[in-house]
PDB file of N, CA and C in Angstrom:
ATOM      1  N   MET A1262     -26.794 -13.834   1.980  1.00  0.00           N
ATOM      2  CA  MET A1262     -27.172 -12.149   2.765  1.00  0.00           C
ATOM      3  C   MET A1262     -26.413 -11.773   3.297  1.00  0.00           C
ATOM      4  N   GLU A1263     -24.977 -12.695   3.983  1.00  0.00           N
ATOM      5  CA  GLU A1263     -23.724 -12.353   4.324  1.00  0.00           C
ATOM      6  C   GLU A1263     -22.932 -11.031   2.746  1.00  0.00           C
ATOM      7  N   GLU A1264     -22.685 -11.832   1.857  1.00  0.00           N
ATOM      8  CA  GLU A1264     -22.490 -11.715   0.090  1.00  0.00           C
ATOM      9  C   GLU A1264     -23.068 -10.651   0.017  1.00  0.00           C
ATOM     10  N   MET A1265     -24.278 -10.058   0.475  1.00  0.00           N
ATOM     11  CA  MET A1265     -24.854  -8.994   0.040  1.00  0.00           C
ATOM     12  C   MET A1265     -24.363  -7.821   0.921  1.00  0.00           C
ATOM     13  N   ILE A1266     -24.305  -7.682   1.863  1.00  0.00           N
ATOM     14  CA  ILE A1266     -24.317  -6.831   3.006  1.00  0.00           C
ATOM     15  C   ILE A1266     -22.023  -6.794   2.533  1.00  0.00           C
ATOM     16  N   GLN A1267     -21.512  -7.887   1.998  1.00  0.00           N
ATOM     17  CA  GLN A1267     -19.859  -7.288   1.730  1.00  0.00           C
ATOM     18  C   GLN A1267     -20.262  -6.748   0.527  1.00  0.00           C
ATOM     19  N   GLU A1268     -21.061  -6.859  -0.836  1.00  0.00           N
ATOM     20  CA  GLU A1268     -21.142  -5.940  -1.371  1.00  0.00           C
ATOM     21  C   GLU A1268     -21.279  -4.292  -1.395  1.00  0.00           C
ATOM     22  N   GLN A1269     -22.282  -4.359  -0.624  1.00  0.00           N
ATOM     23  CA  GLN A1269     -22.529  -2.895  -0.482  1.00  0.00           C
ATOM     24  C   GLN A1269     -21.575  -2.222   0.308  1.00  0.00           C
ATOM     25  N   THR A1270     -20.756  -3.116   1.278  1.00  0.00           N
ATOM     26  CA  THR A1270     -19.751  -2.170   2.146  1.00  0.00           C
ATOM     27  C   THR A1270     -18.035  -1.781   1.307  1.00  0.00           C
ATOM     28  N   LYS A1271     -18.020  -2.718   0.090  1.00  0.00           N
ATOM     29  CA  LYS A1271     -17.234  -2.146  -0.648  1.00  0.00           C
ATOM     30  C   LYS A1271     -17.008  -0.480  -0.613  1.00  0.00           C
ATOM     31  N   VAL A1272     -15.913  -0.023  -1.776  1.00  0.00           N
ATOM     32  CA  VAL A1272     -15.652   0.879  -1.859  1.00  0.00           C
ATOM     33  C   VAL A1272     -14.898   1.052  -3.396  1.00  0.00           C
ATOM     34  N   PRO A1273     -14.892   2.261  -3.825  1.00  0.00           N
ATOM     35  CA  PRO A1273     -14.073   2.304  -5.276  1.00  0.00           C
ATOM     36  C   PRO A1273     -12.741   2.367  -5.111  1.00  0.00           C
ATOM     37  N   LEU A1274     -12.053   2.179  -6.176  1.00  0.00           N
ATOM     38  CA  LEU A1274     -10.223   2.620  -5.761  1.00  0.00           C
ATOM     39  C   LEU A1274     -10.234   4.085  -5.632  1.00  0.00           C
ATOM     40  N   PRO A1275     -10.183   4.958  -4.240  1.00  0.00           N
ATOM     41  CA  PRO A1275      -9.962   6.070  -4.606  1.00  0.00           C
ATOM     42  C   PRO A1275      -8.837   6.443  -5.603  1.00  0.00           C
ATOM     43  N   ILE A1276      -9.310   7.697  -6.181  1.00  0.00           N
ATOM     44  CA  ILE A1276      -8.315   8.553  -7.287  1.00  0.00           C
ATOM     45  C   ILE A1276      -7.279   9.627  -6.768  1.00  0.00           C
ATOM     46  N   LEU A1277      -6.226   9.505  -6.397  1.00  0.00           N
ATOM     47  CA  LEU A1277      -4.905  10.227  -5.989  1.00  0.00           C
ATOM     48  C   LEU A1277      -4.641  11.225  -6.808  1.00  0.00           C
ATOM     49  N   THR A1278      -4.230  12.666  -6.502  1.00  0.00           N
ATOM     50  CA  THR A1278      -3.451  13.629  -7.328  1.00  0.00           C
ATOM     51  C   THR A1278      -2.132  13.128  -7.399  1.00  0.00           C
ATOM     52  N   GLN A1279      -1.165  13.891  -8.529  1.00  0.00           N
ATOM     53  CA  GLN A1279      -0.186  13.898  -8.428  1.00  0.00           C
ATOM     54  C   GLN A1279       0.570  13.954  -7.256  1.00  0.00           C
ATOM     55  N   ASP A1280       0.936  15.220  -6.281  1.00  0.00           N
ATOM     56  CA  ASP A1280       1.294  15.199  -5.297  1.00  0.00           C
ATOM     57  C   ASP A1280       1.380  14.364  -4.487  1.00  0.00           C
ATOM     58  N   ALA A1281       0.263  13.890  -4.301  1.00  0.00           N
ATOM     59  CA  ALA A1281      -0.017  12.442  -3.124  1.00  0.00           C
ATOM     60  C   ALA A1281       0.622  11.752  -3.947  1.00  0.00           C
ATOM     61  N   LYS A1282       0.633  11.066  -4.842  1.00  0.00           N
ATOM     62  CA  LYS A1282       1.309  10.341  -5.709  1.00  0.00           C
ATOM     63  C   LYS A1282       2.792  10.388  -5.195  1.00  0.00           C
ATOM     64  N   GLU A1283       3.488  11.229  -5.494  1.00  0.00           N
ATOM     65  CA  GLU A1283       4.620  12.234  -4.949  1.00  0.00           C
ATOM     66  C   GLU A1283       5.425  11.759  -3.810  1.00  0.00           C
ATOM     67  N   MET A1284       4.493  12.290  -2.766  1.00  0.00           N
ATOM     68  CA  MET A1284       4.054  12.286  -1.267  1.00  0.00           C
ATOM     69  C   MET A1284       4.258  10.745  -1.294  1.00  0.00           C
ATOM     70  N   ILE A1285       3.633  10.012  -1.282  1.00  0.00           N
ATOM     71  CA  ILE A1285       3.644   8.581  -1.376  1.00  0.00           C
ATOM     72  C   ILE A1285       5.105   7.922  -1.778  1.00  0.00           C
ATOM     73  N   GLU A1286       5.513   8.609  -2.867  1.00  0.00           N
ATOM     74  CA  GLU A1286       6.452   7.760  -3.163  1.00  0.00           C
ATOM     75  C   GLU A1286       7.462   7.941  -2.732  1.00  0.00           C
ATOM     76  N   ASN A1287       7.274   9.455  -2.228  1.00  0.00           N
ATOM     77  CA  ASN A1287       8.584   9.504  -1.468  1.00  0.00           C
ATOM     78  C   ASN A1287       8.769   9.047   0.168  1.00  0.00           C
ATOM     79  N   LYS A1288       8.078   9.154   0.503  1.00  0.00           N
ATOM     80  CA  LYS A1288       8.257   8.090   2.111  1.00  0.00           C
ATOM     81  C   LYS A1288       8.453   6.643   2.186  1.00  0.00           C
ATOM     82  N   LEU A1289       7.533   6.239   0.435  1.00  0.00           N
ATOM     83  CA  LEU A1289       8.195   4.614   0.629  1.00  0.00           C
ATOM     84  C   LEU A1289       9.860   4.595   0.119  1.00  0.00           C
ATOM     85  N   LEU A1290      10.307   5.801  -0.462  1.00  0.00           N
ATOM     86  CA  LEU A1290      11.526   5.846  -0.442  1.00  0.00           C
ATOM     87  C   LEU A1290      12.577   5.702   0.624  1.00  0.00           C
ATOM     88  N   CYS A1291      11.902   6.861   1.509  1.00  0.00           N
ATOM     89  CA  CYS A1291      12.763   7.091   2.587  1.00  0.00           C
ATOM     90  C   CYS A1291      12.920   5.639   4.237  1.00  0.00           C
ATOM     91  N   SER A1292      11.301   5.211   3.828  1.00  0.00           N
ATOM     92  CA  SER A1292      11.199   3.920   4.571  1.00  0.00           C
ATOM     93  C   SER A1292      12.372   2.690   3.812  1.00  0.00           C
ATOM     94  N   PHE A1293      12.451   2.727   2.547  1.00  0.00           N
ATOM     95  CA  PHE A1293      13.598   1.387   2.203  1.00  0.00           C
ATOM     96  C   PHE A1293      14.914   1.885   2.266  1.00  0.00           C
ATOM     97  N   LEU A1294      15.290   3.363   2.263  1.00  0.00           N
ATOM     98  CA  LEU A1294      16.519   3.755   2.357  1.00  0.00           C
ATOM     99  C   LEU A1294      17.102   3.831   3.833  1.00  0.00           C
ATOM    100  N   GLY A1295      16.117   3.917   4.372  1.00  0.00           N
ATOM    101  CA  GLY A1295      16.178   3.765   5.874  1.00  0.00           C
ATOM    102  C   GLY A1295      15.927   2.666   7.126  1.00  0.00           C
ATOM    103  N   GLU A1296      15.583   1.933   6.494  1.00  0.00           N
ATOM    104  CA  GLU A1296      14.814   0.273   6.521  1.00  0.00           C
ATOM    105  C   GLU A1296      13.548   1.058   8.130  1.00  0.00           C
ATOM    106  N   GLU A1297      12.886   1.938   7.752  1.00  0.00           N
ATOM    107  CA  GLU A1297      12.578   2.261   8.751  1.00  0.00           C
ATOM    108  C   GLU A1297      10.671   1.479   8.358  1.00  0.00           C
ATOM    109  N   GLY A1298      10.123   1.260   9.429  1.00  0.00           N
ATOM    110  CA  GLY A1298       8.693   0.985   9.323  1.00  0.00           C
ATOM    111  C   GLY A1298       7.498   2.410   8.814  1.00  0.00           C
ATOM    112  N   VAL A1299       6.620   1.813   8.046  1.00  0.00           N
ATOM    113  CA  VAL A1299       5.525   3.160   8.171  1.00  0.00           C
ATOM    114  C   VAL A1299       4.555   2.347   7.725  1.00  0.00           C
ATOM    115  N   LEU A1300       3.339   2.608   8.148  1.00  0.00           N
ATOM    116  CA  LEU A1300       2.135   2.204   8.150  1.00  0.00           C
ATOM    117  C   LEU A1300       1.088   2.356   6.724  1.00  0.00           C
ATOM    118  N   LEU A1301       1.083   1.728   5.867  1.00  0.00           N
ATOM    119  CA  LEU A1301       0.625   1.460   4.598  1.00  0.00           C
ATOM    120  C   LEU A1301      -0.968   1.107   5.192  1.00  0.00           C
ATOM    121  N   THR A1302      -1.551   2.405   3.788  1.00  0.00           N
ATOM    122  CA  THR A1302      -3.067   1.944   3.502  1.00  0.00           C
ATOM    123  C   THR A1302      -3.081   1.433   1.998  1.00  0.00           C
ATOM    124  N   TYR A1303      -3.918   0.718   2.054  1.00  0.00           N
ATOM    125  CA  TYR A1303      -3.434  -0.234   0.686  1.00  0.00           C
ATOM    126  C   TYR A1303      -5.493  -0.736  -0.200  1.00  0.00           C
ATOM    127  N   TYR A1304      -5.403  -1.027  -1.342  1.00  0.00           N
ATOM    128  CA  TYR A1304      -6.947  -0.678  -1.795  1.00  0.00           C
ATOM    129  C   TYR A1304      -6.583  -2.459  -2.111  1.00  0.00           C
ATOM    130  N   LYS A1305      -6.917  -3.443  -1.591  1.00  0.00           N
ATOM    131  CA  LYS A1305      -7.780  -4.299  -2.359  1.00  0.00           C
ATOM    132  C   LYS A1305      -9.253  -5.510  -2.485  1.00  0.00           C
ATOM    133  N   ASP A1306      -9.468  -5.267  -3.680  1.00  0.00           N
ATOM    134  CA  ASP A1306     -10.647  -5.976  -3.843  1.00  0.00           C
ATOM    135  C   ASP A1306     -12.261  -5.469  -3.076  1.00  0.00           C
ATOM    136  N   GLY A1307     -11.683  -3.860  -3.070  1.00  0.00           N
ATOM    137  CA  GLY A1307     -13.048  -3.307  -2.822  1.00  0.00           C
ATOM    138  C   GLY A1307     -12.766  -2.775  -1.323  1.00  0.00           C
ATOM    139  N   TYR A1308     -11.855  -2.769  -0.962  1.00  0.00           N
ATOM    140  CA  TYR A1308     -11.890  -2.654   0.536  1.00  0.00           C
ATOM    141  C   TYR A1308     -10.129  -1.757   0.749  1.00  0.00           C
ATOM    142  N   LEU A1309     -10.343  -1.274   1.793  1.00  0.00           N
ATOM    143  CA  LEU A1309      -8.766  -0.226   2.020  1.00  0.00           C
ATOM    144  C   LEU A1309      -8.824  -1.137   3.419  1.00  0.00           C
ATOM    145  N   TYR A1310      -6.868  -1.486   3.461  1.00  0.00           N
ATOM    146  CA  TYR A1310      -6.322  -2.090   4.650  1.00  0.00           C
ATOM    147  C   TYR A1310      -5.075  -1.331   4.623  1.00  0.00           C
ATOM    148  N   LYS A1311      -4.866  -1.407   6.227  1.00  0.00           N
ATOM    149  CA  LYS A1311      -3.755  -1.226   6.911  1.00  0.00           C
ATOM    150  C   LYS A1311      -2.710  -1.914   7.214  1.00  0.00           C
ATOM    151  N   ASN A1312      -1.264  -1.573   6.757  1.00  0.00           N
ATOM    152  CA  ASN A1312      -0.117  -2.585   7.564  1.00  0.00           C
ATOM    153  C   ASN A1312       1.096  -1.992   7.876  1.00  0.00           C
ATOM    154  N   TYR A1313       1.502  -2.272   8.914  1.00  0.00           N
ATOM    155  CA  TYR A1313       2.601  -1.752   9.052  1.00  0.00           C
ATOM    156  C   TYR A1313       3.904  -2.772   8.647  1.00  0.00           C
ATOM    157  N   ILE A1314       4.421  -2.002   7.509  1.00  0.00           N
ATOM    158  CA  ILE A1314       5.288  -2.508   6.561  1.00  0.00           C
ATOM    159  C   ILE A1314       6.614  -1.745   6.979  1.00  0.00           C
ATOM    160  N   THR A1315       7.981  -2.818   6.227  1.00  0.00           N
ATOM    161  CA  THR A1315       9.326  -1.989   5.888  1.00  0.00           C
ATOM    162  C   THR A1315       9.563  -2.042   4.761  1.00  0.00           C
ATOM    163  N   VAL A1316      10.001  -1.400   3.642  1.00  0.00           N
ATOM    164  CA  VAL A1316      10.087  -1.608   2.182  1.00  0.00           C
ATOM    165  C   VAL A1316      11.590  -1.991   2.367  1.00  0.00           C
ATOM    166  N   VAL A1317      11.378  -3.301   0.981  1.00  0.00           N
ATOM    167  CA  VAL A1317      12.485  -3.754   1.619  1.00  0.00           C
ATOM    168  C   VAL A1317      12.947  -3.650  -0.200  1.00  0.00           C
ATOM    169  N   ASN A1318      12.212  -3.459  -1.160  1.00  0.00           N
ATOM    170  CA  ASN A1318      12.838  -3.267  -2.484  1.00  0.00           C
ATOM    171  C   ASN A1318      11.431  -2.604  -3.279  1.00  0.00           C
ATOM    172  N   ILE A1319      12.034  -1.770  -4.475  1.00  0.00           N
ATOM    173  CA  ILE A1319      10.919  -0.973  -4.969  1.00  0.00           C
ATOM    174  C   ILE A1319      11.623  -1.427  -6.254  1.00  0.00           C
ATOM    175  N   ASN A1320      10.583  -1.582  -7.107  1.00  0.00           N
ATOM    176  CA  ASN A1320      10.688  -2.566  -8.459  1.00  0.00           C
ATOM    177  C   ASN A1320       9.996  -0.831  -9.388  1.00  0.00           C
ATOM    178  N   PRO A1321      10.263  -0.015  -9.870  1.00  0.00           N
ATOM    179  CA  PRO A1321       9.734   0.653 -11.153  1.00  0.00           C
ATOM    180  C   PRO A1321       9.170  -0.242 -12.426  1.00  0.00           C
ATOM    181  N   ILE A1322      10.001  -0.854 -12.616  1.00  0.00           N
ATOM    182  CA  ILE A1322       9.695  -1.267 -13.948  1.00  0.00           C
ATOM    183  C   ILE A1322       8.501  -2.392 -13.721  1.00  0.00           C
ATOM    184  N   ASN A1323       8.084  -3.168 -12.701  1.00  0.00           N
ATOM    185  CA  ASN A1323       6.407  -3.756 -12.400  1.00  0.00           C
ATOM    186  C   ASN A1323       5.959  -3.125 -11.979  1.00  0.00           C
ATOM    187  N   GLU A1324       6.390  -1.733 -11.354  1.00  0.00           N
ATOM    188  CA  GLU A1324       5.469  -1.091 -10.392  1.00  0.00           C
ATOM    189  C   GLU A1324       5.160  -1.726  -9.342  1.00  0.00           C
ATOM    190  N   THR A1325       6.395  -2.239  -8.866  1.00  0.00           N
ATOM    191  CA  THR A1325       5.727  -3.100  -7.365  1.00  0.00           C
ATOM    192  C   THR A1325       6.426  -2.541  -6.077  1.00  0.00           C
ATOM    193  N   ILE A1326       6.212  -2.676  -5.151  1.00  0.00           N
ATOM    194  CA  ILE A1326       7.066  -2.889  -3.746  1.00  0.00           C
ATOM    195  C   ILE A1326       7.146  -3.813  -2.848  1.00  0.00           C
ATOM    196  N   ILE A1327       8.179  -3.983  -2.761  1.00  0.00           N
ATOM    197  CA  ILE A1327       8.280  -5.497  -1.923  1.00  0.00           C
ATOM    198  C   ILE A1327       8.735  -5.162  -0.629  1.00  0.00           C
ATOM    199  N   CYS A1328       7.649  -5.592   0.330  1.00  0.00           N
ATOM    200  CA  CYS A1328       7.900  -5.449   2.106  1.00  0.00           C
ATOM    201  C   CYS A1328       7.907  -6.810   2.874  1.00  0.00           C
ATOM    202  N   THR A1329       8.041  -6.261   4.094  1.00  0.00           N
ATOM    203  CA  THR A1329       8.170  -7.218   4.974  1.00  0.00           C
ATOM    204  C   THR A1329       7.303  -6.575   6.083  1.00  0.00           C
ATOM    205  N   ASP A1330       6.128  -7.342   6.763  1.00  0.00           N
ATOM    206  CA  ASP A1330       5.376  -6.713   7.956  1.00  0.00           C
ATOM    207  C   ASP A1330       6.603  -7.041   9.554  1.00  0.00           C
ATOM    208  N   ALA A1331       5.619  -6.911  10.622  1.00  0.00           N
ATOM    209  CA  ALA A1331       6.229  -7.383  12.132  1.00  0.00           C
ATOM    210  C   ALA A1331       6.601  -8.518  11.614  1.00  0.00           C
ATOM    211  N   PHE A1332       5.845  -9.053  11.002  1.00  0.00           N
ATOM    212  CA  PHE A1332       6.718 -10.686  11.574  1.00  0.00           C
ATOM    213  C   PHE A1332       7.931 -11.049  10.447  1.00  0.00           C
ATOM    214  N   HIS A1333       7.873 -10.644   9.804  1.00  0.00           N
ATOM    215  CA  HIS A1333       9.068 -10.712   8.444  1.00  0.00           C
ATOM    216  C   HIS A1333       8.542 -11.600   7.414  1.00  0.00           C
ATOM    217  N   ASN A1334       7.053 -11.020   7.344  1.00  0.00           N
ATOM    218  CA  ASN A1334       6.521 -12.136   6.147  1.00  0.00           C
ATOM    219  C   ASN A1334       6.409 -11.601   5.049  1.00  0.00           C
ATOM    220  N   LYS A1335       6.890 -11.431   3.879  1.00  0.00           N
ATOM    221  CA  LYS A1335       6.750 -11.196   2.816  1.00  0.00           C
ATOM    222  C   LYS A1335       5.890 -10.386   1.869  1.00  0.00           C
ATOM    223  N   GLN A1336       5.827  -9.044   1.754  1.00  0.00           N
ATOM    224  CA  GLN A1336       4.442  -8.578   0.844  1.00  0.00           C
ATOM    225  C   GLN A1336       4.744  -8.269  -0.476  1.00  0.00           C
ATOM    226  N   ILE A1337       3.563  -8.189  -1.095  1.00  0.00           N
ATOM    227  CA  ILE A1337       3.889  -7.701  -2.895  1.00  0.00           C
ATOM    228  C   ILE A1337       3.215  -6.409  -3.228  1.00  0.00           C
ATOM    229  N   PHE A1338       3.068  -5.402  -3.108  1.00  0.00           N
ATOM    230  CA  PHE A1338       1.810  -4.248  -3.706  1.00  0.00           C
ATOM    231  C   PHE A1338       2.481  -3.408  -4.509  1.00  0.00           C
ATOM    232  N   LYS A1339       1.358  -3.437  -5.525  1.00  0.00           N
ATOM    233  CA  LYS A1339       1.362  -2.514  -6.614  1.00  0.00           C
ATOM    234  C   LYS A1339       1.364  -1.145  -6.215  1.00  0.00           C
ATOM    235  N   PHE A1340       2.105  -0.499  -7.203  1.00  0.00           N
ATOM    236  CA  PHE A1340       1.606   1.316  -7.090  1.00  0.00           C
ATOM    237  C   PHE A1340       0.453   1.771  -6.257  1.00  0.00           C
ATOM    238  N   VAL A1341      -0.071   1.152  -7.568  1.00  0.00           N
ATOM    239  CA  VAL A1341      -1.719   1.789  -7.900  1.00  0.00           C
ATOM    240  C   VAL A1341      -2.143   1.393  -7.196  1.00  0.00           C
ATOM    241  N   ASP A1342      -2.218   0.462  -6.092  1.00  0.00           N
ATOM    242  CA  ASP A1342      -3.425  -0.101  -4.989  1.00  0.00           C
ATOM    243  C   ASP A1342      -2.387   0.831  -3.442  1.00  0.00           C
ATOM    244  N   VAL A1343      -1.311   1.326  -3.488  1.00  0.00           N
ATOM    245  CA  VAL A1343      -0.870   1.826  -2.263  1.00  0.00           C
ATOM    246  C   VAL A1343      -2.010   3.338  -2.140  1.00  0.00           C
ATOM    247  N   ILE A1344      -2.592   4.042  -1.231  1.00  0.00           N
ATOM    248  CA  ILE A1344      -3.274   4.639  -0.926  1.00  0.00           C
ATOM    249  C   ILE A1344      -3.005   5.740  -0.317  1.00  0.00           C
ATOM    250  N   GLU A1345      -2.180   5.346   0.792  1.00  0.00           N
ATOM    251  CA  GLU A1345      -1.527   6.043   1.681  1.00  0.00           C
ATOM    252  C   GLU A1345      -0.325   5.354   2.211  1.00  0.00           C
ATOM    253  N   VAL A1346       0.864   6.773   2.690  1.00  0.00           N
ATOM    254  CA  VAL A1346       1.915   6.283   4.206  1.00  0.00           C
ATOM    255  C   VAL A1346       2.000   7.005   4.936  1.00  0.00           C
ATOM    256  N   ASN A1347       2.003   6.586   6.177  1.00  0.00           N
ATOM    257  CA  ASN A1347       2.532   7.605   7.626  1.00  0.00           C
ATOM    258  C   ASN A1347       3.537   6.566   7.612  1.00  0.00           C
TER     259      ASN A1347
END
């Protein structure tokens, strides 16, 4: 029963406009250059999650962002999974 409820609450990957992608890219770059924390919304396995992170590296070849959270835990996100940055 619990699995059924979890499946029903999943959402499809949001489709972003080119402008939205450019704004996300710009905010991530500002976080990287200024070593500032941002609120990142990302998609994973049918759900949207939010996390406060600081960007420590951007890899355009692999299309990944390497970040640390408030506890200095390293996390890696794919560009396509990032939905919003505030």
